[in-house]
């Protein structure tokens, strides 16, 4: 992570003042803390100053220090420590904070940083030409299980591929960042396993209380307990509870398999395909870019459902990638996408 220093003097405004609404809010916020502890309001006040002006200026730091009767250096320490505070002007439409800590790094953060360098600016904390976008690398943002991820303002975007980040940046650049739903960008519920739960997939009273033998039965309280209907036996609800049935291998929409060719295409060149997915595709008799490039909508849906890719094929545009690779290899891919394949 880079050293965090205040912006140069030539971009620092001479003064800072909260607007009328924020002044009233700040006065109320300071009052929430006990006498002598007003300086505890430093973080909310800094955040409000940032939301008002887009970044935290030196004048804002000094003004807040005066309001809370703190030495300037104490407020400066807070503002420079937490990366949630932008101490230099950042993009007006998006400031992309890419987590570069180990779990995210192992899962592709460097590729995300390469996207930021390409689409925004080579260097962190520099805006693009129009001043709408900027980026920086930050430390762990607490969403490691869904690595790699970025933070844009107060939202996180997780389970990212470079293609998805490019899409997200484009939406923000177009002033349509609200179109992108924050959180996991694959079909994962919060931080549950990708592809759906694999444990605790039933939720019957028997399961809930099985490990609490010493706990009195919940129905022990009032009336004719004996007459109460016994809980339904642990019906095999788990598979039914899962989203959709897996399509069968005999389904007519399954893409045609081919004999394993002497030379296999490296399907991992398609962004979004890793070694595990490549092996699964090979198991289905899919070995070449040309095969994938020809998939119909129904075939895409079959592969998506059978391998629980959850929309990944369309999101990462496998068909267009495979088509470029099949037609002209890496050179054609670079021509179409403006970057090398993975
Ligand atoms: S390592 Fe990236 S969110 Fe924790």
mmCIF file of C-alpha atoms and ligand atoms in Angstrom:
data_model
loop_
_atom_site.group_PDB
_atom_site.id
_atom_site.type_symbol
_atom_site.label_atom_id
_atom_site.label_comp_id
_atom_site.label_asym_id
_atom_site.label_seq_id
_atom_site.Cartn_x
_atom_site.Cartn_y
_atom_site.Cartn_z
ATOM 1 C CA UNK A 1 0.000 0.000 0.000
ATOM 2 C CA UNK A 2 1.286 3.449 -0.815
ATOM 3 C CA UNK A 3 2.196 6.021 1.802
ATOM 4 C CA UNK A 4 -0.800 8.234 2.459
ATOM 5 C CA UNK A 5 -0.006 11.929 2.322
ATOM 6 C CA UNK A 6 -2.220 14.966 2.038
ATOM 7 C CA UNK A 7 -2.747 16.422 -1.412
ATOM 8 C CA UNK A 8 -0.314 19.069 -2.632
ATOM 9 C CA UNK A 9 -0.843 22.644 -1.489
ATOM 10 C CA UNK A 10 -1.839 23.787 -4.953
ATOM 11 C CA UNK A 11 -5.057 21.734 -4.802
ATOM 12 C CA UNK A 12 -5.863 22.435 -1.152
ATOM 13 C CA UNK A 13 -8.671 24.956 -0.623
ATOM 14 C CA UNK A 14 -8.030 27.823 1.754
ATOM 15 C CA UNK A 15 -10.921 27.037 4.060
ATOM 16 C CA UNK A 16 -13.609 24.541 4.905
ATOM 17 C CA UNK A 17 -17.066 24.935 6.372
ATOM 18 C CA UNK A 18 -19.885 22.467 6.783
ATOM 19 C CA UNK A 19 -22.996 23.573 4.951
ATOM 20 C CA UNK A 20 -26.056 24.476 6.988
ATOM 21 C CA UNK A 21 -27.559 20.991 7.134
ATOM 22 C CA UNK A 22 -24.250 19.338 7.907
ATOM 23 C CA UNK A 23 -23.452 21.924 10.604
ATOM 24 C CA UNK A 24 -26.685 21.053 12.379
ATOM 25 C CA UNK A 25 -25.962 17.331 11.959
ATOM 26 C CA UNK A 26 -22.414 17.770 13.315
ATOM 27 C CA UNK A 27 -23.670 19.646 16.392
ATOM 28 C CA UNK A 28 -26.145 16.860 17.127
ATOM 29 C CA UNK A 29 -23.520 14.170 16.536
ATOM 30 C CA UNK A 30 -21.028 15.782 18.917
ATOM 31 C CA UNK A 31 -23.724 15.953 21.590
ATOM 32 C CA UNK A 32 -24.101 12.161 21.510
ATOM 33 C CA UNK A 33 -20.804 11.705 23.325
ATOM 34 C CA UNK A 34 -20.310 12.231 27.074
ATOM 35 C CA UNK A 35 -18.695 15.427 28.329
ATOM 36 C CA UNK A 36 -14.974 15.354 27.643
ATOM 37 C CA UNK A 37 -15.335 12.639 24.984
ATOM 38 C CA UNK A 38 -16.430 14.818 22.054
ATOM 39 C CA UNK A 39 -13.340 13.865 20.092
ATOM 40 C CA UNK A 40 -14.954 10.458 19.575
ATOM 41 C CA UNK A 41 -16.983 12.206 16.871
ATOM 42 C CA UNK A 42 -13.878 12.631 14.734
ATOM 43 C CA UNK A 43 -14.599 9.769 12.333
ATOM 44 C CA UNK A 44 -18.241 10.635 11.598
ATOM 45 C CA UNK A 45 -17.315 14.291 11.098
ATOM 46 C CA UNK A 46 -14.465 13.462 8.737
ATOM 47 C CA UNK A 47 -16.751 11.169 6.790
ATOM 48 C CA UNK A 48 -19.424 13.861 6.526
ATOM 49 C CA UNK A 49 -16.798 16.370 5.330
ATOM 50 C CA UNK A 50 -15.728 13.884 2.660
ATOM 51 C CA UNK A 51 -19.296 13.288 1.551
ATOM 52 C CA UNK A 52 -19.815 17.039 1.291
ATOM 53 C CA UNK A 53 -16.686 17.954 -0.683
ATOM 54 C CA UNK A 54 -15.714 14.637 -2.279
ATOM 55 C CA UNK A 55 -12.441 14.343 -0.360
ATOM 56 C CA UNK A 56 -10.901 15.339 2.971
ATOM 57 C CA UNK A 57 -8.954 18.570 2.650
ATOM 58 C CA UNK A 58 -6.385 19.909 5.070
ATOM 59 C CA UNK A 59 -8.782 22.762 5.848
ATOM 60 C CA UNK A 60 -11.467 20.217 6.788
ATOM 61 C CA UNK A 61 -9.052 18.365 9.066
ATOM 62 C CA UNK A 62 -8.134 21.589 10.845
ATOM 63 C CA UNK A 63 -11.733 22.756 11.088
ATOM 64 C CA UNK A 64 -12.845 19.445 12.620
ATOM 65 C CA UNK A 65 -9.891 19.510 15.020
ATOM 66 C CA UNK A 66 -11.006 22.978 16.160
ATOM 67 C CA UNK A 67 -14.604 21.809 16.559
ATOM 68 C CA UNK A 68 -13.525 18.877 18.722
ATOM 69 C CA UNK A 69 -10.754 20.740 20.529
ATOM 70 C CA UNK A 70 -8.132 18.304 19.285
ATOM 71 C CA UNK A 71 -4.572 18.966 18.114
ATOM 72 C CA UNK A 72 -4.445 19.051 14.284
ATOM 73 C CA UNK A 73 -1.986 16.152 14.273
ATOM 74 C CA UNK A 74 -4.478 13.837 16.010
ATOM 75 C CA UNK A 75 -7.125 14.376 13.345
ATOM 76 C CA UNK A 76 -4.490 14.141 10.624
ATOM 77 C CA UNK A 77 -3.437 10.770 12.046
ATOM 78 C CA UNK A 78 -6.994 9.447 11.777
ATOM 79 C CA UNK A 79 -7.533 10.787 8.268
ATOM 80 C CA UNK A 80 -4.273 9.368 6.956
ATOM 81 C CA UNK A 81 -4.662 5.985 8.682
ATOM 82 C CA UNK A 82 -8.035 4.855 7.336
ATOM 83 C CA UNK A 83 -8.290 4.316 3.607
ATOM 84 C CA UNK A 84 -11.990 5.108 3.773
ATOM 85 C CA UNK A 85 -10.864 8.744 3.855
ATOM 86 C CA UNK A 86 -9.757 10.193 0.544
ATOM 87 C CA UNK A 87 -7.064 12.735 1.283
ATOM 88 C CA UNK A 88 -6.550 13.648 -2.363
ATOM 89 C CA UNK A 89 -9.159 14.567 -4.973
ATOM 90 C CA UNK A 90 -10.604 11.361 -6.443
ATOM 91 C CA UNK A 91 -12.889 10.510 -9.339
ATOM 92 C CA UNK A 92 -16.239 12.228 -9.122
ATOM 93 C CA UNK A 93 -18.111 9.157 -10.383
ATOM 94 C CA UNK A 94 -16.055 6.357 -8.897
ATOM 95 C CA UNK A 95 -12.982 5.842 -6.810
ATOM 96 C CA UNK A 96 -12.133 2.155 -7.138
ATOM 97 C CA UNK A 97 -10.320 0.675 -4.154
ATOM 98 C CA UNK A 98 -8.840 -2.691 -5.100
ATOM 99 C CA UNK A 99 -8.017 -5.021 -2.230
ATOM 100 C CA UNK A 100 -4.497 -6.322 -2.767
ATOM 101 C CA UNK A 101 -4.091 -8.367 0.415
ATOM 102 C CA UNK A 102 -3.113 -12.035 0.178
ATOM 103 C CA UNK A 103 -6.487 -13.800 -0.380
ATOM 104 C CA UNK A 104 -7.507 -11.272 -3.015
ATOM 105 C CA UNK A 105 -4.026 -11.281 -4.526
ATOM 106 C CA UNK A 106 -4.116 -15.077 -4.838
ATOM 107 C CA UNK A 107 -7.523 -14.878 -6.499
ATOM 108 C CA UNK A 108 -6.646 -12.299 -9.161
ATOM 109 C CA UNK A 109 -6.318 -8.825 -7.595
ATOM 110 C CA UNK A 110 -3.349 -8.115 -9.824
ATOM 111 C CA UNK A 111 -5.542 -8.604 -12.889
ATOM 112 C CA UNK A 112 -8.059 -6.157 -11.401
ATOM 113 C CA UNK A 113 -5.303 -3.601 -10.838
ATOM 114 C CA UNK A 114 -4.248 -4.060 -14.457
ATOM 115 C CA UNK A 115 -7.812 -3.179 -15.489
ATOM 116 C CA UNK A 116 -7.691 -0.005 -13.377
ATOM 117 C CA UNK A 117 -4.365 0.962 -14.898
ATOM 118 C CA UNK A 118 -5.718 0.439 -18.365
ATOM 119 C CA UNK A 119 -9.110 2.081 -17.961
ATOM 120 C CA UNK A 120 -8.388 4.847 -15.425
ATOM 121 C CA UNK A 121 -4.759 5.866 -14.980
ATOM 122 C CA UNK A 122 -1.443 4.105 -14.816
ATOM 123 C CA UNK A 123 -0.846 5.392 -11.297
ATOM 124 C CA UNK A 124 -3.067 5.081 -8.240
ATOM 125 C CA UNK A 125 -4.714 8.201 -6.830
ATOM 126 C CA UNK A 126 -4.596 9.986 -10.164
ATOM 127 C CA UNK A 127 -7.842 10.772 -11.901
ATOM 128 C CA UNK A 128 -8.522 9.976 -15.526
ATOM 129 C CA UNK A 129 -8.499 12.859 -17.975
ATOM 130 C CA UNK A 130 -12.083 13.846 -17.304
ATOM 131 C CA UNK A 131 -11.661 13.633 -13.529
ATOM 132 C CA UNK A 132 -14.459 11.107 -13.192
ATOM 133 C CA UNK A 133 -12.509 7.994 -12.177
ATOM 134 C CA UNK A 134 -9.575 7.114 -9.954
ATOM 135 C CA UNK A 135 -8.267 4.006 -8.208
ATOM 136 C CA UNK A 136 -5.912 2.811 -5.495
ATOM 137 C CA UNK A 137 -4.840 -0.437 -3.860
ATOM 138 C CA UNK A 138 -6.011 -0.962 -0.287
ATOM 139 C CA UNK A 139 -5.583 -3.580 2.391
ATOM 140 C CA UNK A 140 -8.117 -6.250 3.377
ATOM 141 C CA UNK A 141 -11.698 -5.010 3.296
ATOM 142 C CA UNK A 142 -13.129 -7.977 5.181
ATOM 143 C CA UNK A 143 -14.696 -9.792 2.234
ATOM 144 C CA UNK A 144 -11.845 -12.267 1.709
ATOM 145 C CA UNK A 145 -14.148 -15.253 1.233
ATOM 146 C CA UNK A 146 -15.479 -13.578 -1.914
ATOM 147 C CA UNK A 147 -12.076 -12.518 -3.220
ATOM 148 C CA UNK A 148 -11.098 -10.729 -5.336
ATOM 149 C CA UNK A 149 -13.062 -7.605 -4.620
ATOM 150 C CA UNK A 150 -13.148 -3.826 -4.889
ATOM 151 C CA UNK A 151 -14.819 -1.068 -2.904
ATOM 152 C CA UNK A 152 -16.469 1.850 -4.653
ATOM 153 C CA UNK A 153 -17.590 4.505 -2.213
ATOM 154 C CA UNK A 154 -19.522 2.553 0.449
ATOM 155 C CA UNK A 155 -20.235 -0.607 -1.551
ATOM 156 C CA UNK A 156 -18.225 -3.746 -2.196
ATOM 157 C CA UNK A 157 -18.183 -5.691 -5.486
ATOM 158 C CA UNK A 158 -16.977 -9.236 -4.977
ATOM 159 C CA UNK A 159 -16.036 -12.433 -6.835
ATOM 160 C CA UNK A 160 -14.776 -10.281 -9.666
ATOM 161 C CA UNK A 161 -13.153 -11.156 -12.942
ATOM 162 C CA UNK A 162 -11.324 -8.514 -14.979
ATOM 163 C CA UNK A 163 -14.197 -8.510 -17.480
ATOM 164 C CA UNK A 164 -16.716 -7.841 -14.748
ATOM 165 C CA UNK A 165 -14.639 -5.013 -13.289
ATOM 166 C CA UNK A 166 -14.355 -3.424 -16.718
ATOM 167 C CA UNK A 167 -18.130 -3.563 -16.988
ATOM 168 C CA UNK A 168 -18.603 -2.038 -13.528
ATOM 169 C CA UNK A 169 -16.154 0.788 -14.233
ATOM 170 C CA UNK A 170 -17.924 1.509 -17.521
ATOM 171 C CA UNK A 171 -21.285 1.747 -15.729
ATOM 172 C CA UNK A 172 -19.925 4.198 -13.172
ATOM 173 C CA UNK A 173 -18.205 6.213 -15.886
ATOM 174 C CA UNK A 174 -21.567 6.441 -17.660
ATOM 175 C CA UNK A 175 -23.137 7.721 -14.419
ATOM 176 C CA UNK A 176 -25.043 4.455 -14.088
ATOM 177 C CA UNK A 177 -23.197 2.789 -11.237
ATOM 178 C CA UNK A 178 -26.543 2.215 -9.560
ATOM 179 C CA UNK A 179 -27.322 -0.372 -12.244
ATOM 180 C CA UNK A 180 -24.757 -2.732 -10.735
ATOM 181 C CA UNK A 181 -25.875 -4.642 -7.668
ATOM 182 C CA UNK A 182 -23.156 -4.576 -5.015
ATOM 183 C CA UNK A 183 -21.962 -7.787 -3.359
ATOM 184 C CA UNK A 184 -20.995 -11.058 -5.029
ATOM 185 C CA UNK A 185 -20.973 -10.876 -8.818
ATOM 186 C CA UNK A 186 -21.611 -14.602 -9.124
ATOM 187 C CA UNK A 187 -24.678 -16.468 -7.997
ATOM 188 C CA UNK A 188 -23.511 -16.667 -4.416
ATOM 189 C CA UNK A 189 -25.675 -15.674 -1.471
ATOM 190 C CA UNK A 190 -23.617 -13.296 0.654
ATOM 191 C CA UNK A 191 -20.623 -15.411 1.673
ATOM 192 C CA UNK A 192 -22.246 -18.840 1.259
ATOM 193 C CA UNK A 193 -20.427 -21.353 -0.953
ATOM 194 C CA UNK A 194 -20.439 -20.554 -4.655
ATOM 195 C CA UNK A 195 -23.055 -22.682 -6.374
ATOM 196 C CA UNK A 196 -25.275 -23.005 -3.306
ATOM 197 C CA UNK A 197 -25.101 -24.477 0.184
ATOM 198 C CA UNK A 198 -23.371 -27.830 0.575
ATOM 199 C CA UNK A 199 -24.002 -28.376 4.282
ATOM 200 C CA UNK A 200 -26.979 -27.859 6.590
ATOM 201 C CA UNK A 201 -29.236 -28.068 3.588
ATOM 202 C CA UNK A 202 -32.173 -29.301 5.648
ATOM 203 C CA UNK A 203 -33.811 -27.225 8.353
ATOM 204 C CA UNK A 204 -36.120 -29.403 10.378
ATOM 205 C CA UNK A 205 -36.758 -29.190 14.114
ATOM 206 C CA UNK A 206 -34.961 -32.489 14.446
ATOM 207 C CA UNK A 207 -31.829 -31.001 12.966
ATOM 208 C CA UNK A 208 -32.076 -27.760 14.872
ATOM 209 C CA UNK A 209 -32.267 -29.444 18.249
ATOM 210 C CA UNK A 210 -30.241 -32.576 17.578
ATOM 211 C CA UNK A 211 -27.144 -31.107 19.197
ATOM 212 C CA UNK A 212 -28.998 -29.741 22.207
ATOM 213 C CA UNK A 213 -30.023 -32.944 23.927
ATOM 214 C CA UNK A 214 -29.850 -31.281 27.316
ATOM 215 C CA UNK A 215 -32.168 -28.479 26.232
ATOM 216 C CA UNK A 216 -35.803 -29.055 27.192
ATOM 217 C CA UNK A 217 -38.021 -29.691 24.235
ATOM 218 C CA UNK A 218 -39.426 -26.371 23.059
ATOM 219 C CA UNK A 219 -43.029 -27.622 23.281
ATOM 220 C CA UNK A 220 -42.755 -28.478 26.990
ATOM 221 C CA UNK A 221 -44.543 -25.332 28.101
ATOM 222 C CA UNK A 222 -48.338 -25.138 27.973
ATOM 223 C CA UNK A 223 -51.140 -27.493 27.153
ATOM 224 C CA UNK A 224 -51.517 -31.020 25.891
ATOM 225 C CA UNK A 225 -48.080 -31.533 24.576
ATOM 226 C CA UNK A 226 -48.786 -35.155 23.841
ATOM 227 C CA UNK A 227 -51.607 -34.168 21.567
ATOM 228 C CA UNK A 228 -49.469 -31.848 19.550
ATOM 229 C CA UNK A 229 -48.600 -33.238 16.181
ATOM 230 C CA UNK A 230 -45.119 -34.599 16.041
ATOM 231 C CA UNK A 231 -42.775 -32.646 13.886
ATOM 232 C CA UNK A 232 -42.772 -33.847 10.358
ATOM 233 C CA UNK A 233 -40.071 -36.400 9.739
ATOM 234 C CA UNK A 234 -36.960 -35.067 8.193
ATOM 235 C CA UNK A 235 -38.269 -35.144 4.694
ATOM 236 C CA UNK A 236 -35.671 -35.167 1.975
ATOM 237 C CA UNK A 237 -36.189 -31.494 1.223
ATOM 238 C CA UNK A 238 -32.579 -30.608 0.574
ATOM 239 C CA UNK A 239 -32.357 -31.240 -3.149
ATOM 240 C CA UNK A 240 -35.789 -29.715 -3.741
ATOM 241 C CA UNK A 241 -34.771 -26.601 -1.855
ATOM 242 C CA UNK A 242 -31.974 -25.981 -4.283
ATOM 243 C CA UNK A 243 -32.742 -23.572 -7.048
ATOM 244 C CA UNK A 244 -33.156 -25.730 -10.112
ATOM 245 C CA UNK A 245 -32.779 -29.358 -11.041
ATOM 246 C CA UNK A 246 -29.538 -30.181 -12.761
ATOM 247 C CA UNK A 247 -30.155 -30.945 -16.429
ATOM 248 C CA UNK A 248 -29.432 -34.487 -17.465
ATOM 249 C CA UNK A 249 -26.578 -35.648 -19.636
ATOM 250 C CA UNK A 250 -29.140 -36.991 -22.102
ATOM 251 C CA UNK A 251 -30.829 -33.624 -22.465
ATOM 252 C CA UNK A 252 -31.075 -32.670 -26.152
ATOM 253 C CA UNK A 253 -29.716 -29.224 -25.297
ATOM 254 C CA UNK A 254 -26.393 -30.646 -24.180
ATOM 255 C CA UNK A 255 -23.672 -29.365 -26.563
ATOM 256 C CA UNK A 256 -22.247 -32.080 -28.773
ATOM 257 C CA UNK A 257 -19.155 -33.737 -27.372
ATOM 258 C CA UNK A 258 -16.170 -34.559 -29.575
ATOM 259 C CA UNK A 259 -13.426 -37.125 -29.313
ATOM 260 C CA UNK A 260 -10.441 -35.824 -27.429
ATOM 261 C CA UNK A 261 -8.238 -34.191 -30.113
ATOM 262 C CA UNK A 262 -4.502 -34.718 -30.215
ATOM 263 C CA UNK A 263 -3.943 -31.048 -29.385
ATOM 264 C CA UNK A 264 -6.275 -29.394 -26.922
ATOM 265 C CA UNK A 265 -7.085 -25.698 -26.879
ATOM 266 C CA UNK A 266 -6.093 -24.000 -23.653
ATOM 267 C CA UNK A 267 -9.607 -23.119 -22.504
ATOM 268 C CA UNK A 268 -8.123 -21.225 -19.569
ATOM 269 C CA UNK A 269 -7.335 -18.426 -22.032
ATOM 270 C CA UNK A 270 -11.027 -17.574 -21.737
ATOM 271 C CA UNK A 271 -11.423 -15.119 -18.905
ATOM 272 C CA UNK A 272 -13.574 -16.822 -16.284
ATOM 273 C CA UNK A 273 -12.320 -20.360 -16.994
ATOM 274 C CA UNK A 274 -9.861 -21.750 -14.489
ATOM 275 C CA UNK A 275 -8.228 -25.181 -14.306
ATOM 276 C CA UNK A 276 -11.207 -26.732 -12.486
ATOM 277 C CA UNK A 277 -13.730 -25.452 -15.008
ATOM 278 C CA UNK A 278 -11.506 -26.506 -17.877
ATOM 279 C CA UNK A 279 -11.367 -30.040 -16.492
ATOM 280 C CA UNK A 280 -15.153 -30.129 -16.133
ATOM 281 C CA UNK A 281 -15.603 -28.943 -19.718
ATOM 282 C CA UNK A 282 -13.137 -31.536 -20.970
ATOM 283 C CA UNK A 283 -15.113 -34.213 -19.087
ATOM 284 C CA UNK A 284 -18.122 -33.164 -21.173
ATOM 285 C CA UNK A 285 -16.177 -33.622 -24.408
ATOM 286 C CA UNK A 286 -15.556 -29.901 -24.873
ATOM 287 C CA UNK A 287 -11.955 -29.298 -25.830
ATOM 288 C CA UNK A 288 -11.823 -26.449 -28.330
ATOM 289 C CA UNK A 289 -12.613 -22.769 -28.640
ATOM 290 C CA UNK A 290 -14.550 -23.527 -31.821
ATOM 291 C CA UNK A 291 -16.963 -25.762 -29.906
ATOM 292 C CA UNK A 292 -17.719 -23.083 -27.337
ATOM 293 C CA UNK A 293 -17.987 -20.340 -29.958
ATOM 294 C CA UNK A 294 -20.873 -22.236 -31.567
ATOM 295 C CA UNK A 295 -22.966 -22.794 -28.433
ATOM 296 C CA UNK A 296 -26.589 -21.771 -28.848
ATOM 297 C CA UNK A 297 -28.612 -20.057 -26.153
ATOM 298 C CA UNK A 298 -30.085 -23.401 -25.096
ATOM 299 C CA UNK A 299 -26.692 -25.044 -24.976
ATOM 300 C CA UNK A 300 -25.319 -22.199 -22.888
ATOM 301 C CA UNK A 301 -28.232 -22.660 -20.481
ATOM 302 C CA UNK A 302 -27.558 -26.398 -20.296
ATOM 303 C CA UNK A 303 -23.847 -25.997 -19.526
ATOM 304 C CA UNK A 304 -24.639 -23.221 -17.069
ATOM 305 C CA UNK A 305 -27.138 -25.407 -15.261
ATOM 306 C CA UNK A 306 -25.234 -28.680 -15.452
ATOM 307 C CA UNK A 307 -21.996 -27.227 -14.120
ATOM 308 C CA UNK A 308 -23.691 -24.694 -11.797
ATOM 309 C CA UNK A 309 -21.878 -21.778 -13.416
ATOM 310 C CA UNK A 310 -24.790 -19.525 -12.462
ATOM 311 C CA UNK A 311 -24.728 -17.116 -15.374
ATOM 312 C CA UNK A 312 -20.978 -16.941 -15.608
ATOM 313 C CA UNK A 313 -20.844 -17.874 -19.302
ATOM 314 C CA UNK A 314 -22.888 -14.868 -20.351
ATOM 315 C CA UNK A 315 -21.413 -12.525 -17.767
ATOM 316 C CA UNK A 316 -17.879 -13.197 -18.909
ATOM 317 C CA UNK A 317 -18.888 -13.391 -22.561
ATOM 318 C CA UNK A 318 -17.279 -16.768 -23.167
ATOM 319 C CA UNK A 319 -18.809 -17.046 -26.623
ATOM 320 C CA UNK A 320 -17.234 -13.845 -27.933
ATOM 321 C CA UNK A 321 -13.917 -14.730 -26.316
ATOM 322 C CA UNK A 322 -13.963 -18.267 -27.715
ATOM 323 C CA UNK A 323 -14.935 -16.982 -31.147
ATOM 324 C CA UNK A 324 -11.982 -14.585 -31.246
ATOM 325 C CA UNK A 325 -9.584 -17.264 -30.051
ATOM 326 C CA UNK A 326 -10.929 -19.815 -32.526
ATOM 327 C CA UNK A 327 -10.657 -17.400 -35.448
ATOM 328 C CA UNK A 328 -7.251 -15.904 -34.818
ATOM 329 C CA UNK A 329 -5.793 -16.990 -31.498
ATOM 330 C CA UNK A 330 -4.204 -14.470 -29.197
ATOM 331 C CA UNK A 331 -3.725 -11.877 -31.931
ATOM 332 C CA UNK A 332 -7.416 -11.781 -32.770
ATOM 333 C CA UNK A 333 -8.317 -11.730 -29.067
ATOM 334 C CA UNK A 334 -6.125 -8.649 -28.574
ATOM 335 C CA UNK A 335 -7.719 -7.022 -31.607
ATOM 336 C CA UNK A 336 -11.250 -7.659 -30.290
ATOM 337 C CA UNK A 337 -10.755 -7.029 -26.574
ATOM 338 C CA UNK A 338 -7.785 -4.639 -26.563
ATOM 339 C CA UNK A 339 -5.869 -6.859 -24.169
ATOM 340 C CA UNK A 340 -4.160 -10.207 -24.028
ATOM 341 C CA UNK A 341 -6.128 -13.268 -22.933
ATOM 342 C CA UNK A 342 -5.248 -14.733 -19.565
HETATM 343 S S1 LIG B 1 -8.006 -10.031 1.424
HETATM 344 FE FE1 LIG B 1 -9.284 -8.906 0.103
HETATM 345 S S2 LIG B 1 -11.045 -8.596 1.284
HETATM 346 FE FE2 LIG B 1 -9.711 -9.610 2.644
#
